[in-house]
């Protein structure tokens, strides 16, 4: 007997209208053969220039090349420092999204700069090697190397070492979660928090939401299989996947920095993200969870004017305000 797949949750009306337009350029499914074309499309769409990042003189912008981990190639860090901020500054260490196969250290940095402008934060965004050309552990090791350098150079960069926060969306959210695990396990930098925006954290790709949303929205189950397959190869979904690749595999989620986790109700990652927050609570930790009704993957970046997108962004501001002023 064929299993009956439950009907998916409806998209928020504003988001559904935006998705109908987006679907012409961004299909739900992505196969390995489509990776080069998607990369070309991302390049054609362009990226933020240094002038964009300076925001009319509010930030000083530079790129630094820092040592990789254990003999790996050097890692490029994009550093944005506020020019007028005073007092005790913090730092957002940003890992970009892109399913482990797309993107660069300028992708998604606009949200980080919005937060930095509001709270007087340094932003450091890491350029990590992409899969499938560089499988695990290359990408997360690049991110950890950059984190180690950032923490060690806090005084030079102008922030208080105890106010370092890892942050990222989608695959970048998964990498940020992995960095929190690595910092805990390897006696790494002290982290104040982890900002996990619709994080990609479970390679098993078998949750109810993954099945429910197949062929729908943005980054469906097929796309997820492509991303994890690029990172892990034949090991994806098997018994021996490291939690530093897929944080949902971690046996212990105790003693982690406070987490903010958000996700849409109508996306592949919904159930794995809800489960991750629940396991942090079960381990005695702190997590704030938002499941935005009718949200597809990355909705607030792709439809920023929608009311629910504005609500989602404000929730992050409020959490960060409480974290920094506790």
Tab-separated table of C-alpha atoms in Angstrom:
chain	number	residue	atom	x	y	z
A	1	UNK	CA	0.000	0.000	0.000
A	2	UNK	CA	1.329	3.442	-0.955
A	3	UNK	CA	1.718	5.793	2.002
A	4	UNK	CA	-0.494	8.856	1.891
A	5	UNK	CA	1.477	12.101	2.048
A	6	UNK	CA	-0.328	14.693	4.182
A	7	UNK	CA	-1.364	17.904	2.492
A	8	UNK	CA	1.212	20.679	2.945
A	9	UNK	CA	0.470	23.750	5.038
A	10	UNK	CA	-0.767	26.687	2.963
A	11	UNK	CA	1.609	29.494	2.063
A	12	UNK	CA	1.004	32.888	3.600
A	13	UNK	CA	-1.066	34.829	0.984
A	14	UNK	CA	1.566	37.539	0.446
A	15	UNK	CA	4.337	34.969	0.273
A	16	UNK	CA	2.379	32.728	-2.066
A	17	UNK	CA	2.008	35.588	-4.531
A	18	UNK	CA	5.741	36.316	-4.339
A	19	UNK	CA	6.572	32.633	-4.737
A	20	UNK	CA	4.550	32.419	-7.960
A	21	UNK	CA	6.847	35.061	-9.450
A	22	UNK	CA	10.037	33.585	-7.963
A	23	UNK	CA	9.249	30.102	-9.271
A	24	UNK	CA	10.048	31.211	-12.816
A	25	UNK	CA	13.708	31.717	-11.856
A	26	UNK	CA	13.994	29.480	-8.786
A	27	UNK	CA	12.481	26.007	-9.143
A	28	UNK	CA	11.828	24.023	-5.932
A	29	UNK	CA	14.023	21.114	-6.994
A	30	UNK	CA	17.722	21.175	-7.766
A	31	UNK	CA	19.700	18.238	-9.142
A	32	UNK	CA	23.494	17.860	-9.264
A	33	UNK	CA	23.502	18.616	-12.989
A	34	UNK	CA	21.969	22.023	-12.266
A	35	UNK	CA	24.713	23.235	-9.892
A	36	UNK	CA	26.892	24.926	-12.569
A	37	UNK	CA	23.862	26.699	-14.039
A	38	UNK	CA	22.707	27.878	-10.608
A	39	UNK	CA	26.189	29.234	-9.908
A	40	UNK	CA	26.172	31.098	-13.210
A	41	UNK	CA	22.775	32.546	-12.383
A	42	UNK	CA	23.993	33.722	-9.001
A	43	UNK	CA	26.983	35.393	-10.650
A	44	UNK	CA	24.765	37.175	-13.184
A	45	UNK	CA	22.529	38.491	-10.386
A	46	UNK	CA	25.592	40.170	-8.891
A	47	UNK	CA	26.599	40.797	-5.318
A	48	UNK	CA	27.109	43.628	-2.867
A	49	UNK	CA	29.961	45.985	-3.723
A	50	UNK	CA	32.250	47.493	-1.105
A	51	UNK	CA	30.366	50.762	-1.531
A	52	UNK	CA	27.096	48.951	-0.781
A	53	UNK	CA	28.618	47.491	2.374
A	54	UNK	CA	29.989	50.844	3.550
A	55	UNK	CA	26.419	52.180	3.764
A	56	UNK	CA	27.332	55.811	3.193
A	57	UNK	CA	30.316	55.694	5.496
A	58	UNK	CA	28.750	53.766	8.361
A	59	UNK	CA	31.135	50.823	7.976
A	60	UNK	CA	34.802	50.381	7.116
A	61	UNK	CA	35.189	47.378	4.807
A	62	UNK	CA	38.209	45.170	4.172
A	63	UNK	CA	39.113	41.621	3.139
A	64	UNK	CA	41.689	39.623	5.086
A	65	UNK	CA	43.335	36.341	4.201
A	66	UNK	CA	43.927	34.224	7.310
A	67	UNK	CA	45.479	30.776	7.840
A	68	UNK	CA	43.359	27.716	7.178
A	69	UNK	CA	43.012	24.867	9.645
A	70	UNK	CA	45.791	22.282	9.891
A	71	UNK	CA	47.494	23.226	6.633
A	72	UNK	CA	44.323	23.914	4.649
A	73	UNK	CA	44.379	26.833	2.184
A	74	UNK	CA	44.073	30.363	3.537
A	75	UNK	CA	40.561	31.599	4.269
A	76	UNK	CA	39.202	34.972	3.153
A	77	UNK	CA	37.276	37.034	5.692
A	78	UNK	CA	35.119	40.022	4.794
A	79	UNK	CA	35.301	42.432	7.741
A	80	UNK	CA	32.851	45.303	8.243
A	81	UNK	CA	33.539	47.564	11.236
A	82	UNK	CA	31.191	50.338	12.347
A	83	UNK	CA	32.801	53.761	12.096
A	84	UNK	CA	30.750	55.653	14.660
A	85	UNK	CA	29.896	53.005	17.262
A	86	UNK	CA	31.090	53.553	20.823
A	87	UNK	CA	31.143	51.493	24.003
A	88	UNK	CA	31.544	47.729	24.224
A	89	UNK	CA	31.110	46.251	20.762
A	90	UNK	CA	30.137	42.716	19.843
A	91	UNK	CA	30.795	40.700	16.699
A	92	UNK	CA	28.581	38.725	14.335
A	93	UNK	CA	30.600	35.937	12.723
A	94	UNK	CA	28.622	35.132	9.575
A	95	UNK	CA	28.502	31.894	7.582
A	96	UNK	CA	26.610	32.357	4.319
A	97	UNK	CA	23.871	30.142	2.900
A	98	UNK	CA	23.617	28.369	-0.434
A	99	UNK	CA	22.987	24.700	0.291
A	100	UNK	CA	26.752	24.061	0.715
A	101	UNK	CA	27.089	24.401	-3.071
A	102	UNK	CA	26.456	28.095	-3.830
A	103	UNK	CA	27.268	31.566	-2.557
A	104	UNK	CA	30.116	33.635	-1.165
A	105	UNK	CA	30.847	35.718	1.900
A	106	UNK	CA	28.721	38.616	0.640
A	107	UNK	CA	25.568	36.530	0.308
A	108	UNK	CA	23.120	37.361	3.096
A	109	UNK	CA	25.411	39.938	4.643
A	110	UNK	CA	22.779	42.677	4.280
A	111	UNK	CA	20.793	41.208	7.182
A	112	UNK	CA	23.964	41.036	9.280
A	113	UNK	CA	24.711	44.688	8.533
A	114	UNK	CA	21.147	45.663	9.484
A	115	UNK	CA	21.733	44.072	12.882
A	116	UNK	CA	25.235	45.538	13.154
A	117	UNK	CA	23.968	49.025	12.382
A	118	UNK	CA	21.302	48.769	15.059
A	119	UNK	CA	23.531	47.385	17.822
A	120	UNK	CA	27.027	48.612	16.948
A	121	UNK	CA	28.551	45.282	15.917
A	122	UNK	CA	31.531	44.193	13.888
A	123	UNK	CA	30.593	41.760	11.093
A	124	UNK	CA	33.061	39.110	9.921
A	125	UNK	CA	31.822	36.959	7.021
A	126	UNK	CA	33.805	33.894	6.018
A	127	UNK	CA	34.477	32.609	2.500
A	128	UNK	CA	34.455	28.807	2.766
A	129	UNK	CA	35.167	26.288	0.042
A	130	UNK	CA	32.050	24.821	-1.564
A	131	UNK	CA	30.928	21.251	-2.209
A	132	UNK	CA	31.123	19.057	-4.204
A	133	UNK	CA	34.620	20.290	-5.082
A	134	UNK	CA	35.418	20.419	-1.359
A	135	UNK	CA	33.465	17.837	0.674
A	136	UNK	CA	33.181	17.679	4.467
A	137	UNK	CA	35.114	18.599	6.554
A	138	UNK	CA	36.628	21.273	4.296
A	139	UNK	CA	33.807	23.853	4.462
A	140	UNK	CA	33.253	23.738	8.220
A	141	UNK	CA	37.012	23.660	8.865
A	142	UNK	CA	37.353	26.871	6.838
A	143	UNK	CA	34.620	28.429	8.953
A	144	UNK	CA	36.242	27.287	12.192
A	145	UNK	CA	39.650	28.589	11.106
A	146	UNK	CA	38.092	31.984	10.476
A	147	UNK	CA	36.326	31.880	13.833
A	148	UNK	CA	39.574	31.095	15.656
A	149	UNK	CA	41.327	33.990	13.936
A	150	UNK	CA	38.435	36.382	14.636
A	151	UNK	CA	38.361	35.500	18.342
A	152	UNK	CA	42.142	35.813	18.630
A	153	UNK	CA	42.072	39.264	16.998
A	154	UNK	CA	39.128	40.707	18.916
A	155	UNK	CA	41.128	43.649	20.234
A	156	UNK	CA	42.415	44.537	16.759
A	157	UNK	CA	38.922	44.280	15.304
A	158	UNK	CA	37.479	46.341	18.141
A	159	UNK	CA	35.052	44.005	19.894
A	160	UNK	CA	34.799	42.413	23.322
A	161	UNK	CA	35.851	38.724	23.126
A	162	UNK	CA	32.893	37.597	25.246
A	163	UNK	CA	30.406	39.158	22.808
A	164	UNK	CA	31.058	36.920	19.796
A	165	UNK	CA	27.962	35.482	18.093
A	166	UNK	CA	27.842	32.968	15.229
A	167	UNK	CA	25.098	33.613	12.682
A	168	UNK	CA	23.887	32.275	9.369
A	169	UNK	CA	20.931	31.278	7.259
A	170	UNK	CA	20.085	27.947	5.615
A	171	UNK	CA	23.374	26.083	5.043
A	172	UNK	CA	25.022	28.980	6.867
A	173	UNK	CA	22.722	28.340	9.803
A	174	UNK	CA	23.843	24.730	9.833
A	175	UNK	CA	27.468	25.809	9.732
A	176	UNK	CA	26.888	28.268	12.582
A	177	UNK	CA	25.322	25.487	14.653
A	178	UNK	CA	28.298	23.258	13.830
A	179	UNK	CA	30.697	25.999	14.942
A	180	UNK	CA	28.923	26.186	18.294
A	181	UNK	CA	29.405	22.427	18.697
A	182	UNK	CA	33.056	22.585	17.652
A	183	UNK	CA	33.810	25.526	19.956
A	184	UNK	CA	32.289	23.567	22.851
A	185	UNK	CA	33.992	20.268	22.067
A	186	UNK	CA	37.416	21.606	21.075
A	187	UNK	CA	37.762	24.222	23.826
A	188	UNK	CA	37.368	26.920	21.224
A	189	UNK	CA	36.217	30.532	21.512
A	190	UNK	CA	33.551	31.473	24.034
A	191	UNK	CA	30.351	32.297	22.146
A	192	UNK	CA	27.619	34.592	23.401
A	193	UNK	CA	24.945	33.156	21.111
A	194	UNK	CA	24.033	31.397	17.890
A	195	UNK	CA	21.610	32.980	15.417
A	196	UNK	CA	20.279	30.132	13.258
A	197	UNK	CA	17.984	31.282	10.460
A	198	UNK	CA	16.083	28.393	8.819
A	199	UNK	CA	19.159	26.197	9.395
A	200	UNK	CA	20.034	23.164	7.264
A	201	UNK	CA	21.090	20.655	9.926
A	202	UNK	CA	19.903	17.094	9.128
A	203	UNK	CA	21.262	15.079	6.204
A	204	UNK	CA	18.735	12.288	6.667
A	205	UNK	CA	16.107	14.234	4.709
A	206	UNK	CA	13.244	12.057	5.968
A	207	UNK	CA	11.213	14.326	8.245
A	208	UNK	CA	7.484	14.773	7.747
A	209	UNK	CA	8.044	18.295	6.469
A	210	UNK	CA	10.647	17.126	3.939
A	211	UNK	CA	8.173	14.600	2.552
A	212	UNK	CA	5.227	16.977	2.792
A	213	UNK	CA	6.898	19.845	0.910
A	214	UNK	CA	8.499	17.812	-1.893
A	215	UNK	CA	8.189	19.697	-5.175
A	216	UNK	CA	6.931	22.833	-3.453
A	217	UNK	CA	8.303	26.162	-2.313
A	218	UNK	CA	12.049	26.789	-2.228
A	219	UNK	CA	14.697	24.075	-1.651
A	220	UNK	CA	12.586	20.933	-1.578
A	221	UNK	CA	13.592	17.400	-0.687
A	222	UNK	CA	15.319	16.812	-4.030
A	223	UNK	CA	17.372	19.993	-3.675
A	224	UNK	CA	18.221	18.985	-0.113
A	225	UNK	CA	19.393	15.571	-1.308
A	226	UNK	CA	21.593	17.343	-3.858
A	227	UNK	CA	23.161	19.632	-1.254
A	228	UNK	CA	23.864	16.907	1.273
A	229	UNK	CA	25.066	14.522	-1.431
A	230	UNK	CA	27.546	17.146	-2.616
A	231	UNK	CA	28.886	17.617	0.921
A	232	UNK	CA	28.872	14.005	2.124
A	233	UNK	CA	28.765	11.803	-0.971
A	234	UNK	CA	27.527	8.260	-0.354
A	235	UNK	CA	27.706	8.818	3.423
A	236	UNK	CA	24.682	11.146	3.344
A	237	UNK	CA	21.820	9.655	5.316
A	238	UNK	CA	23.981	6.832	6.630
A	239	UNK	CA	25.056	5.976	10.175
A	240	UNK	CA	28.464	7.662	10.283
A	241	UNK	CA	27.833	11.348	9.624
A	242	UNK	CA	29.651	13.832	11.851
A	243	UNK	CA	27.628	16.367	13.840
A	244	UNK	CA	30.056	18.988	12.541
A	245	UNK	CA	28.572	18.258	9.090
A	246	UNK	CA	24.959	17.774	10.204
A	247	UNK	CA	24.388	19.227	13.698
A	248	UNK	CA	21.154	17.265	14.182
A	249	UNK	CA	23.406	14.191	14.487
A	250	UNK	CA	24.931	15.495	17.741
A	251	UNK	CA	24.198	13.160	20.652
A	252	UNK	CA	24.555	15.964	23.199
A	253	UNK	CA	23.159	19.487	22.778
A	254	UNK	CA	24.030	20.593	26.291
A	255	UNK	CA	26.360	23.445	27.237
A	256	UNK	CA	25.786	25.394	24.041
A	257	UNK	CA	25.366	29.175	23.761
A	258	UNK	CA	21.791	30.514	23.676
A	259	UNK	CA	20.180	29.845	20.305
A	260	UNK	CA	17.695	31.707	18.168
A	261	UNK	CA	16.078	29.380	15.619
A	262	UNK	CA	13.451	30.371	13.088
A	263	UNK	CA	11.867	28.536	10.188
A	264	UNK	CA	8.739	28.606	8.019
A	265	UNK	CA	5.860	26.209	8.512
A	266	UNK	CA	5.814	25.465	4.772
A	267	UNK	CA	9.426	24.432	4.178
A	268	UNK	CA	11.609	21.344	4.172
A	269	UNK	CA	13.581	22.266	7.305
A	270	UNK	CA	10.598	22.883	9.598
A	271	UNK	CA	10.602	19.658	11.569
A	272	UNK	CA	14.379	19.245	11.918
A	273	UNK	CA	14.654	22.817	13.236
A	274	UNK	CA	11.803	22.389	15.697
A	275	UNK	CA	13.391	19.146	16.899
A	276	UNK	CA	16.765	20.852	17.347
A	277	UNK	CA	15.261	23.556	19.565
A	278	UNK	CA	13.390	20.923	21.561
A	279	UNK	CA	16.565	18.919	22.125
A	280	UNK	CA	18.396	22.025	23.343
A	281	UNK	CA	15.636	22.563	25.918
A	282	UNK	CA	15.728	18.897	26.881
A	283	UNK	CA	19.466	19.259	27.502
A	284	UNK	CA	18.834	22.205	29.826
A	285	UNK	CA	19.831	24.878	27.322
A	286	UNK	CA	18.359	28.142	26.077
A	287	UNK	CA	16.655	28.400	22.706
A	288	UNK	CA	14.086	30.726	21.215
A	289	UNK	CA	12.060	29.130	18.412
A	290	UNK	CA	9.829	30.814	15.833
A	291	UNK	CA	7.829	28.860	13.254
A	292	UNK	CA	6.378	31.416	10.867
A	293	UNK	CA	2.990	30.298	9.502
A	294	UNK	CA	2.968	29.917	5.750
A	295	UNK	CA	6.645	30.753	5.365
A	296	UNK	CA	8.674	29.099	2.609
A	297	UNK	CA	12.447	28.669	2.842
A	298	UNK	CA	14.191	32.038	2.960
A	299	UNK	CA	10.914	33.923	2.679
A	300	UNK	CA	12.040	37.078	4.447
A	301	UNK	CA	15.010	37.496	2.081
A	302	UNK	CA	12.961	36.869	-1.064
A	303	UNK	CA	9.804	38.759	-0.055
A	304	UNK	CA	11.101	41.349	2.439
A	305	UNK	CA	8.093	43.656	2.193
A	306	UNK	CA	5.578	41.005	3.315
A	307	UNK	CA	4.175	41.607	6.784
A	308	UNK	CA	5.305	38.214	8.044
A	309	UNK	CA	8.828	38.861	6.730
A	310	UNK	CA	9.003	42.104	8.672
A	311	UNK	CA	7.751	40.287	11.791
A	312	UNK	CA	10.432	37.612	11.364
A	313	UNK	CA	13.192	40.194	11.071
A	314	UNK	CA	11.962	42.121	14.090
A	315	UNK	CA	11.991	38.932	16.171
A	316	UNK	CA	15.705	38.569	15.464
A	317	UNK	CA	16.336	42.164	16.484
A	318	UNK	CA	14.461	41.655	19.747
A	319	UNK	CA	16.349	38.452	20.587
A	320	UNK	CA	19.701	40.062	19.859
A	321	UNK	CA	18.767	43.097	21.953
A	322	UNK	CA	18.004	40.856	24.930
A	323	UNK	CA	21.161	38.806	24.410
A	324	UNK	CA	23.454	41.823	24.233
A	325	UNK	CA	21.829	43.634	27.124
A	326	UNK	CA	21.325	40.736	29.530
